[in-house]
Amino acid sequence: FPEMLSNPKLVLVQGTLNVVMKQNVTLSCLSEPGSPPVRYTLFKHNQQVSALNRSDLTPALFTLTISSASDVGEYKCKAEYNNSSGGKYSNSLNFTLIEPISKPVLSSPTSQAKKGQNVTLSCFSENGSLPITYLFFKGTQNISPQKTMQKREAAVIFLFIDSLSDFGTYKCKANNSFPNNTKYSNGFNFTLAEDRSHSQPLIISLGLILLLLIIGFALAIPFFVIPLYKASE
């Protein structure tokens, strides 16, 4: 009598569970102990993908090509003797499709700043598999630790404008687990806001002078304008 089959083990022997388009992966399915011949069937979401017969104790190898989003998901294999009912199922392996990121956008709520002001910069890549890692630069020098975002949201940093040298060109870069897919953002420059502190006292002084002139004219009416009007009658 054939030895009773155990639940087979499904193992990834080539590739990764995080896959990209056109990638090949190989799965191994083997039931130990078991008496050959054994039929191994690979399933994806309970739909048969392929089947192999093994006349010895070597594993069944299934090679897949990820050619569309429908090729990712949960896989299992089944081991059974020919002409027998039932069978044993393996553990599951779940493939996830990795998508390349899009060019990130660097922005700020304000484009003007002055010395002594706090400003923010945000970097956001709209498309691409999470997590996404962002890094900020001024010129060629990075200005913050890298920020890894687990959600679809922008990475934000806070800057203090301390001198005119802080008005250079800023950029950020983004990458994820997709191979060779680092993308750089547009450049962003803060412009120096006009300092109104010197002009304000002048405006206030001119306003006070005008007010005094109006008051003086109003006070002069009873003494000059009214007597002249009566003299002309």
PDB file of C-alpha atoms in Angstrom:
ATOM      1  CA  PHE A   1       0.000   0.000   0.000  1.00  0.00           C
ATOM      2  CA  PRO A   2       1.295   3.492  -0.755  1.00  0.00           C
ATOM      3  CA  GLU A   3       2.476   5.517   2.184  1.00  0.00           C
ATOM      4  CA  MET A   4       0.030   8.210   3.292  1.00  0.00           C
ATOM      5  CA  LEU A   5       0.839  11.610   1.851  1.00  0.00           C
ATOM      6  CA  SER A   6       1.690  14.511   4.135  1.00  0.00           C
ATOM      7  CA  ASN A   7       0.810  18.116   3.399  1.00  0.00           C
ATOM      8  CA  PRO A   8       3.265  19.264   0.736  1.00  0.00           C
ATOM      9  CA  LYS A   9       5.541  22.261   1.216  1.00  0.00           C
ATOM     10  CA  LEU A  10       5.456  25.038  -1.350  1.00  0.00           C
ATOM     11  CA  VAL A  11       8.793  26.870  -1.474  1.00  0.00           C
ATOM     12  CA  LEU A  12      10.087  29.740  -3.598  1.00  0.00           C
ATOM     13  CA  VAL A  13      13.376  28.587  -5.140  1.00  0.00           C
ATOM     14  CA  GLN A  14      13.914  31.367  -7.698  1.00  0.00           C
ATOM     15  CA  GLY A  15      12.814  35.008  -7.585  1.00  0.00           C
ATOM     16  CA  THR A  16      11.121  37.013  -4.845  1.00  0.00           C
ATOM     17  CA  LEU A  17       7.606  37.407  -3.510  1.00  0.00           C
ATOM     18  CA  ASN A  18       7.730  41.083  -4.514  1.00  0.00           C
ATOM     19  CA  VAL A  19       7.744  40.839  -8.299  1.00  0.00           C
ATOM     20  CA  VAL A  20       7.903  43.127 -11.306  1.00  0.00           C
ATOM     21  CA  MET A  21       6.454  42.673 -14.760  1.00  0.00           C
ATOM     22  CA  LYS A  22       8.147  40.032 -16.974  1.00  0.00           C
ATOM     23  CA  GLN A  23       9.864  38.465 -13.964  1.00  0.00           C
ATOM     24  CA  ASN A  24      10.271  34.676 -13.761  1.00  0.00           C
ATOM     25  CA  VAL A  25       9.727  32.825 -10.502  1.00  0.00           C
ATOM     26  CA  THR A  26      10.074  29.112  -9.716  1.00  0.00           C
ATOM     27  CA  LEU A  27       8.082  27.249  -7.072  1.00  0.00           C
ATOM     28  CA  SER A  28       8.932  23.863  -5.602  1.00  0.00           C
ATOM     29  CA  CYS A  29       6.242  21.521  -4.266  1.00  0.00           C
ATOM     30  CA  LEU A  30       7.096  18.292  -2.411  1.00  0.00           C
ATOM     31  CA  SER A  31       5.247  15.964  -0.053  1.00  0.00           C
ATOM     32  CA  GLU A  32       7.425  14.068   2.454  1.00  0.00           C
ATOM     33  CA  PRO A  33       6.865  11.326   3.260  1.00  0.00           C
ATOM     34  CA  GLY A  34       5.042   9.820   0.288  1.00  0.00           C
ATOM     35  CA  SER A  35       5.332   6.917  -2.095  1.00  0.00           C
ATOM     36  CA  PRO A  36       5.719   7.856  -5.763  1.00  0.00           C
ATOM     37  CA  PRO A  37       4.223   8.333  -8.220  1.00  0.00           C
ATOM     38  CA  VAL A  38       2.641  11.546  -6.957  1.00  0.00           C
ATOM     39  CA  ARG A  39       0.704  14.131  -8.921  1.00  0.00           C
ATOM     40  CA  TYR A  40       1.333  17.783  -7.973  1.00  0.00           C
ATOM     41  CA  THR A  41      -1.078  20.530  -9.021  1.00  0.00           C
ATOM     42  CA  LEU A  42      -0.453  24.249  -8.652  1.00  0.00           C
ATOM     43  CA  PHE A  43      -3.400  26.544  -7.951  1.00  0.00           C
ATOM     44  CA  LYS A  44      -3.846  30.310  -7.922  1.00  0.00           C
ATOM     45  CA  HIS A  45      -6.929  31.391  -5.993  1.00  0.00           C
ATOM     46  CA  ASN A  46      -8.340  27.851  -6.339  1.00  0.00           C
ATOM     47  CA  GLN A  47      -7.865  27.826 -10.116  1.00  0.00           C
ATOM     48  CA  GLN A  48      -5.532  25.226 -11.591  1.00  0.00           C
ATOM     49  CA  VAL A  49      -2.394  26.657 -13.148  1.00  0.00           C
ATOM     50  CA  SER A  50      -0.315  23.573 -13.937  1.00  0.00           C
ATOM     51  CA  ALA A  51       0.122  19.907 -12.972  1.00  0.00           C
ATOM     52  CA  LEU A  52       3.159  17.582 -12.901  1.00  0.00           C
ATOM     53  CA  ASN A  53       3.640  13.856 -12.153  1.00  0.00           C
ATOM     54  CA  ARG A  54       6.676  12.713 -10.186  1.00  0.00           C
ATOM     55  CA  SER A  55       7.761   9.091 -10.267  1.00  0.00           C
ATOM     56  CA  ASP A  56      10.459   9.633  -7.624  1.00  0.00           C
ATOM     57  CA  LEU A  57      10.956  11.682  -4.494  1.00  0.00           C
ATOM     58  CA  THR A  58      12.084  14.844  -6.327  1.00  0.00           C
ATOM     59  CA  PRO A  59       9.981  18.012  -6.000  1.00  0.00           C
ATOM     60  CA  ALA A  60       7.718  19.325  -8.729  1.00  0.00           C
ATOM     61  CA  LEU A  61       9.084  22.615 -10.074  1.00  0.00           C
ATOM     62  CA  PHE A  62       6.693  25.192 -11.488  1.00  0.00           C
ATOM     63  CA  THR A  63       8.119  28.182 -13.371  1.00  0.00           C
ATOM     64  CA  LEU A  64       5.874  31.210 -13.814  1.00  0.00           C
ATOM     65  CA  THR A  65       6.256  34.458 -15.743  1.00  0.00           C
ATOM     66  CA  ILE A  66       4.586  37.507 -14.231  1.00  0.00           C
ATOM     67  CA  SER A  67       3.080  39.069 -17.349  1.00  0.00           C
ATOM     68  CA  SER A  68       0.076  40.906 -15.868  1.00  0.00           C
ATOM     69  CA  ALA A  69      -1.458  41.973 -12.573  1.00  0.00           C
ATOM     70  CA  SER A  70      -3.661  38.860 -12.667  1.00  0.00           C
ATOM     71  CA  ASP A  71      -0.541  36.685 -12.207  1.00  0.00           C
ATOM     72  CA  VAL A  72       0.059  37.906  -8.665  1.00  0.00           C
ATOM     73  CA  GLY A  73      -1.811  36.743  -5.598  1.00  0.00           C
ATOM     74  CA  GLU A  74      -1.995  33.577  -3.531  1.00  0.00           C
ATOM     75  CA  TYR A  75      -0.615  30.242  -4.789  1.00  0.00           C
ATOM     76  CA  LYS A  76      -0.972  26.744  -3.304  1.00  0.00           C
ATOM     77  CA  CYS A  77      -0.135  23.254  -4.470  1.00  0.00           C
ATOM     78  CA  LYS A  78      -1.899  19.923  -4.008  1.00  0.00           C
ATOM     79  CA  ALA A  79      -0.322  16.474  -3.732  1.00  0.00           C
ATOM     80  CA  GLU A  80      -2.313  13.349  -4.518  1.00  0.00           C
ATOM     81  CA  TYR A  81      -1.948   9.785  -5.741  1.00  0.00           C
ATOM     82  CA  ASN A  82      -3.274   9.003  -9.190  1.00  0.00           C
ATOM     83  CA  ASN A  83      -6.720   7.443  -9.303  1.00  0.00           C
ATOM     84  CA  SER A  84      -7.368   8.423  -5.687  1.00  0.00           C
ATOM     85  CA  SER A  85      -9.784  10.860  -4.146  1.00  0.00           C
ATOM     86  CA  GLY A  86      -8.798  13.679  -1.868  1.00  0.00           C
ATOM     87  CA  GLY A  87      -5.252  14.928  -1.610  1.00  0.00           C
ATOM     88  CA  LYS A  88      -3.293  17.255   0.623  1.00  0.00           C
ATOM     89  CA  TYR A  89      -2.778  20.990   0.209  1.00  0.00           C
ATOM     90  CA  SER A  90       0.337  23.017   0.931  1.00  0.00           C
ATOM     91  CA  ASN A  91       0.972  26.310   2.605  1.00  0.00           C
ATOM     92  CA  SER A  92       0.302  29.404   0.514  1.00  0.00           C
ATOM     93  CA  LEU A  93       2.700  31.876  -1.081  1.00  0.00           C
ATOM     94  CA  ASN A  94       1.488  35.365  -1.930  1.00  0.00           C
ATOM     95  CA  PHE A  95       3.082  37.403  -4.723  1.00  0.00           C
ATOM     96  CA  THR A  96       2.850  41.213  -4.740  1.00  0.00           C
ATOM     97  CA  LEU A  97       3.411  43.307  -7.853  1.00  0.00           C
ATOM     98  CA  ILE A  98       5.904  46.168  -7.432  1.00  0.00           C
ATOM     99  CA  GLU A  99       5.198  49.273  -9.506  1.00  0.00           C
ATOM    100  CA  PRO A 100       7.773  51.939 -10.362  1.00  0.00           C
ATOM    101  CA  ILE A 101       7.349  55.355  -8.794  1.00  0.00           C
ATOM    102  CA  SER A 102       6.467  58.500 -10.706  1.00  0.00           C
ATOM    103  CA  LYS A 103       8.563  61.660 -10.651  1.00  0.00           C
ATOM    104  CA  PRO A 104       8.063  63.319  -7.252  1.00  0.00           C
ATOM    105  CA  VAL A 105       6.811  66.887  -6.933  1.00  0.00           C
ATOM    106  CA  LEU A 106       8.573  69.276  -4.530  1.00  0.00           C
ATOM    107  CA  SER A 107       6.419  72.141  -3.246  1.00  0.00           C
ATOM    108  CA  SER A 108       5.904  74.588  -0.383  1.00  0.00           C
ATOM    109  CA  PRO A 109       2.917  76.610   0.870  1.00  0.00           C
ATOM    110  CA  THR A 110       4.936  79.763   0.240  1.00  0.00           C
ATOM    111  CA  SER A 111       7.424  80.706  -2.454  1.00  0.00           C
ATOM    112  CA  GLN A 112       8.648  83.840  -0.654  1.00  0.00           C
ATOM    113  CA  ALA A 113      10.602  83.942   2.568  1.00  0.00           C
ATOM    114  CA  LYS A 114      12.784  86.285   4.570  1.00  0.00           C
ATOM    115  CA  LYS A 115      15.610  85.787   7.019  1.00  0.00           C
ATOM    116  CA  GLY A 116      14.460  84.455  10.358  1.00  0.00           C
ATOM    117  CA  GLN A 117      11.414  82.680   8.901  1.00  0.00           C
ATOM    118  CA  ASN A 118      10.399  79.003   9.224  1.00  0.00           C
ATOM    119  CA  VAL A 119       9.284  77.306   5.990  1.00  0.00           C
ATOM    120  CA  THR A 120       8.215  73.799   4.947  1.00  0.00           C
ATOM    121  CA  LEU A 121       8.978  71.632   1.935  1.00  0.00           C
ATOM    122  CA  SER A 122       6.919  68.612   0.886  1.00  0.00           C
ATOM    123  CA  CYS A 123       7.882  65.858  -1.556  1.00  0.00           C
ATOM    124  CA  PHE A 124       5.256  63.534  -3.044  1.00  0.00           C
ATOM    125  CA  SER A 125       5.276  60.767  -5.663  1.00  0.00           C
ATOM    126  CA  GLU A 126       1.714  60.061  -6.819  1.00  0.00           C
ATOM    127  CA  ASN A 127       2.319  56.564  -8.208  1.00  0.00           C
ATOM    128  CA  GLY A 128       4.431  53.591  -7.157  1.00  0.00           C
ATOM    129  CA  SER A 129       4.368  50.725  -4.699  1.00  0.00           C
ATOM    130  CA  LEU A 130       4.627  51.537  -1.015  1.00  0.00           C
ATOM    131  CA  PRO A 131       6.673  52.117   1.018  1.00  0.00           C
ATOM    132  CA  ILE A 132       8.388  55.060  -0.683  1.00  0.00           C
ATOM    133  CA  THR A 133      11.579  56.624   0.672  1.00  0.00           C
ATOM    134  CA  TYR A 134      12.246  60.342   0.215  1.00  0.00           C
ATOM    135  CA  LEU A 135      15.430  62.382   0.628  1.00  0.00           C
ATOM    136  CA  PHE A 136      15.755  66.189   0.436  1.00  0.00           C
ATOM    137  CA  PHE A 137      18.669  68.132  -1.064  1.00  0.00           C
ATOM    138  CA  LYS A 138      19.920  71.673  -1.348  1.00  0.00           C
ATOM    139  CA  GLY A 139      22.220  71.720  -4.317  1.00  0.00           C
ATOM    140  CA  THR A 140      23.993  68.355  -4.088  1.00  0.00           C
ATOM    141  CA  GLN A 141      23.987  68.099  -0.299  1.00  0.00           C
ATOM    142  CA  ASN A 142      21.244  66.230   1.530  1.00  0.00           C
ATOM    143  CA  ILE A 143      19.608  68.315   4.250  1.00  0.00           C
ATOM    144  CA  SER A 144      17.565  65.740   6.184  1.00  0.00           C
ATOM    145  CA  PRO A 145      17.500  62.058   7.125  1.00  0.00           C
ATOM    146  CA  GLN A 146      15.615  59.919   4.638  1.00  0.00           C
ATOM    147  CA  LYS A 147      11.898  59.578   5.296  1.00  0.00           C
ATOM    148  CA  THR A 148      10.118  56.303   4.534  1.00  0.00           C
ATOM    149  CA  MET A 149       6.377  56.705   4.022  1.00  0.00           C
ATOM    150  CA  GLN A 150       4.159  53.664   4.546  1.00  0.00           C
ATOM    151  CA  LYS A 151       1.069  55.552   3.347  1.00  0.00           C
ATOM    152  CA  ARG A 152       0.308  57.509   0.195  1.00  0.00           C
ATOM    153  CA  GLU A 153       1.257  60.873   1.662  1.00  0.00           C
ATOM    154  CA  ALA A 154       3.947  63.488   1.236  1.00  0.00           C
ATOM    155  CA  ALA A 155       7.175  63.624   3.180  1.00  0.00           C
ATOM    156  CA  VAL A 156       7.562  67.020   4.867  1.00  0.00           C
ATOM    157  CA  ILE A 157      10.593  68.811   6.321  1.00  0.00           C
ATOM    158  CA  PHE A 158      10.864  72.117   8.204  1.00  0.00           C
ATOM    159  CA  LEU A 159      13.574  74.674   7.398  1.00  0.00           C
ATOM    160  CA  PHE A 160      14.769  77.844   9.095  1.00  0.00           C
ATOM    161  CA  ILE A 161      15.864  80.582   6.707  1.00  0.00           C
ATOM    162  CA  ASP A 162      18.943  81.917   8.476  1.00  0.00           C
ATOM    163  CA  SER A 163      20.918  83.619   5.727  1.00  0.00           C
ATOM    164  CA  LEU A 164      20.909  84.450   2.026  1.00  0.00           C
ATOM    165  CA  SER A 165      22.668  81.126   1.332  1.00  0.00           C
ATOM    166  CA  ASP A 166      19.415  79.378   2.294  1.00  0.00           C
ATOM    167  CA  PHE A 167      17.768  80.727  -0.879  1.00  0.00           C
ATOM    168  CA  GLY A 168      19.398  78.130  -3.190  1.00  0.00           C
ATOM    169  CA  THR A 169      17.725  75.417  -5.260  1.00  0.00           C
ATOM    170  CA  TYR A 170      16.069  72.552  -3.379  1.00  0.00           C
ATOM    171  CA  LYS A 171      15.242  69.100  -4.747  1.00  0.00           C
ATOM    172  CA  CYS A 172      14.106  65.722  -3.452  1.00  0.00           C
ATOM    173  CA  LYS A 173      14.414  62.169  -4.685  1.00  0.00           C
ATOM    174  CA  ALA A 174      12.171  59.156  -4.226  1.00  0.00           C
ATOM    175  CA  ASN A 175      12.625  55.409  -4.565  1.00  0.00           C
ATOM    176  CA  ASN A 176      10.920  52.168  -3.587  1.00  0.00           C
ATOM    177  CA  SER A 177      11.690  48.458  -3.873  1.00  0.00           C
ATOM    178  CA  PHE A 178      11.378  48.541  -7.663  1.00  0.00           C
ATOM    179  CA  PRO A 179      14.941  48.008  -8.941  1.00  0.00           C
ATOM    180  CA  ASN A 180      16.871  50.940 -10.435  1.00  0.00           C
ATOM    181  CA  ASN A 181      13.959  53.343 -10.122  1.00  0.00           C
ATOM    182  CA  THR A 182      15.212  56.454  -8.291  1.00  0.00           C
ATOM    183  CA  LYS A 183      13.418  59.600  -9.462  1.00  0.00           C
ATOM    184  CA  TYR A 184      14.338  63.248  -8.813  1.00  0.00           C
ATOM    185  CA  SER A 185      11.875  66.099  -8.405  1.00  0.00           C
ATOM    186  CA  ASN A 186      11.658  69.527  -9.938  1.00  0.00           C
ATOM    187  CA  GLY A 187      13.848  72.242  -8.462  1.00  0.00           C
ATOM    188  CA  PHE A 188      12.289  74.688  -5.993  1.00  0.00           C
ATOM    189  CA  ASN A 189      13.591  78.135  -5.026  1.00  0.00           C
ATOM    190  CA  PHE A 190      12.463  80.505  -2.314  1.00  0.00           C
ATOM    191  CA  THR A 191      12.548  84.169  -3.306  1.00  0.00           C
ATOM    192  CA  LEU A 192      13.480  86.889  -0.835  1.00  0.00           C
ATOM    193  CA  ALA A 193      10.355  88.631   0.438  1.00  0.00           C
ATOM    194  CA  GLU A 194      10.444  92.433   0.457  1.00  0.00           C
ATOM    195  CA  ASP A 195      11.264  93.756   3.918  1.00  0.00           C
ATOM    196  CA  ARG A 196       8.540  96.262   4.727  1.00  0.00           C
ATOM    197  CA  SER A 197       9.895  97.139   8.169  1.00  0.00           C
ATOM    198  CA  HIS A 198      11.668 100.304   6.881  1.00  0.00           C
ATOM    199  CA  SER A 199       8.761 101.609   4.847  1.00  0.00           C
ATOM    200  CA  GLN A 200       6.173 101.288   7.598  1.00  0.00           C
ATOM    201  CA  PRO A 201       7.502 104.149   9.807  1.00  0.00           C
ATOM    202  CA  LEU A 202       7.584 106.430   6.745  1.00  0.00           C
ATOM    203  CA  ILE A 203       3.974 105.617   5.881  1.00  0.00           C
ATOM    204  CA  ILE A 204       2.913 106.233   9.481  1.00  0.00           C
ATOM    205  CA  SER A 205       4.759 109.585   9.558  1.00  0.00           C
ATOM    206  CA  LEU A 206       3.152 110.748   6.310  1.00  0.00           C
ATOM    207  CA  GLY A 207      -0.253 109.732   7.630  1.00  0.00           C
ATOM    208  CA  LEU A 208       0.262 111.744  10.834  1.00  0.00           C
ATOM    209  CA  ILE A 209       1.389 114.815   8.887  1.00  0.00           C
ATOM    210  CA  LEU A 210      -1.675 114.619   6.649  1.00  0.00           C
ATOM    211  CA  LEU A 211      -3.917 114.247   9.689  1.00  0.00           C
ATOM    212  CA  LEU A 212      -2.324 117.288  11.347  1.00  0.00           C
ATOM    213  CA  LEU A 213      -2.815 119.332   8.174  1.00  0.00           C
ATOM    214  CA  ILE A 214      -6.498 118.434   8.074  1.00  0.00           C
ATOM    215  CA  ILE A 215      -6.934 119.336  11.748  1.00  0.00           C
ATOM    216  CA  GLY A 216      -5.049 122.591  11.246  1.00  0.00           C
ATOM    217  CA  PHE A 217      -7.227 123.499   8.269  1.00  0.00           C
ATOM    218  CA  ALA A 218     -10.371 122.740  10.268  1.00  0.00           C
ATOM    219  CA  LEU A 219      -9.194 124.941  13.138  1.00  0.00           C
ATOM    220  CA  ALA A 220      -8.315 127.782  10.746  1.00  0.00           C
ATOM    221  CA  ILE A 221     -11.800 128.018   9.233  1.00  0.00           C
ATOM    222  CA  PRO A 222     -13.347 130.156  12.058  1.00  0.00           C
ATOM    223  CA  PHE A 223     -10.422 132.604  12.039  1.00  0.00           C
ATOM    224  CA  PHE A 224      -9.727 133.091   8.326  1.00  0.00           C
ATOM    225  CA  VAL A 225     -12.409 131.701   6.061  1.00  0.00           C
ATOM    226  CA  ILE A 226     -15.530 133.022   7.898  1.00  0.00           C
ATOM    227  CA  PRO A 227     -14.201 136.650   8.315  1.00  0.00           C
ATOM    228  CA  LEU A 228     -13.227 136.752   4.648  1.00  0.00           C
ATOM    229  CA  TYR A 229     -16.699 135.564   3.687  1.00  0.00           C
ATOM    230  CA  LYS A 230     -18.371 138.256   5.820  1.00  0.00           C
ATOM    231  CA  ALA A 231     -16.055 140.972   4.474  1.00  0.00           C
ATOM    232  CA  SER A 232     -17.061 140.169   0.935  1.00  0.00           C
ATOM    233  CA  GLU A 233     -20.789 140.685   1.684  1.00  0.00           C
TER     234      GLU A 233
END
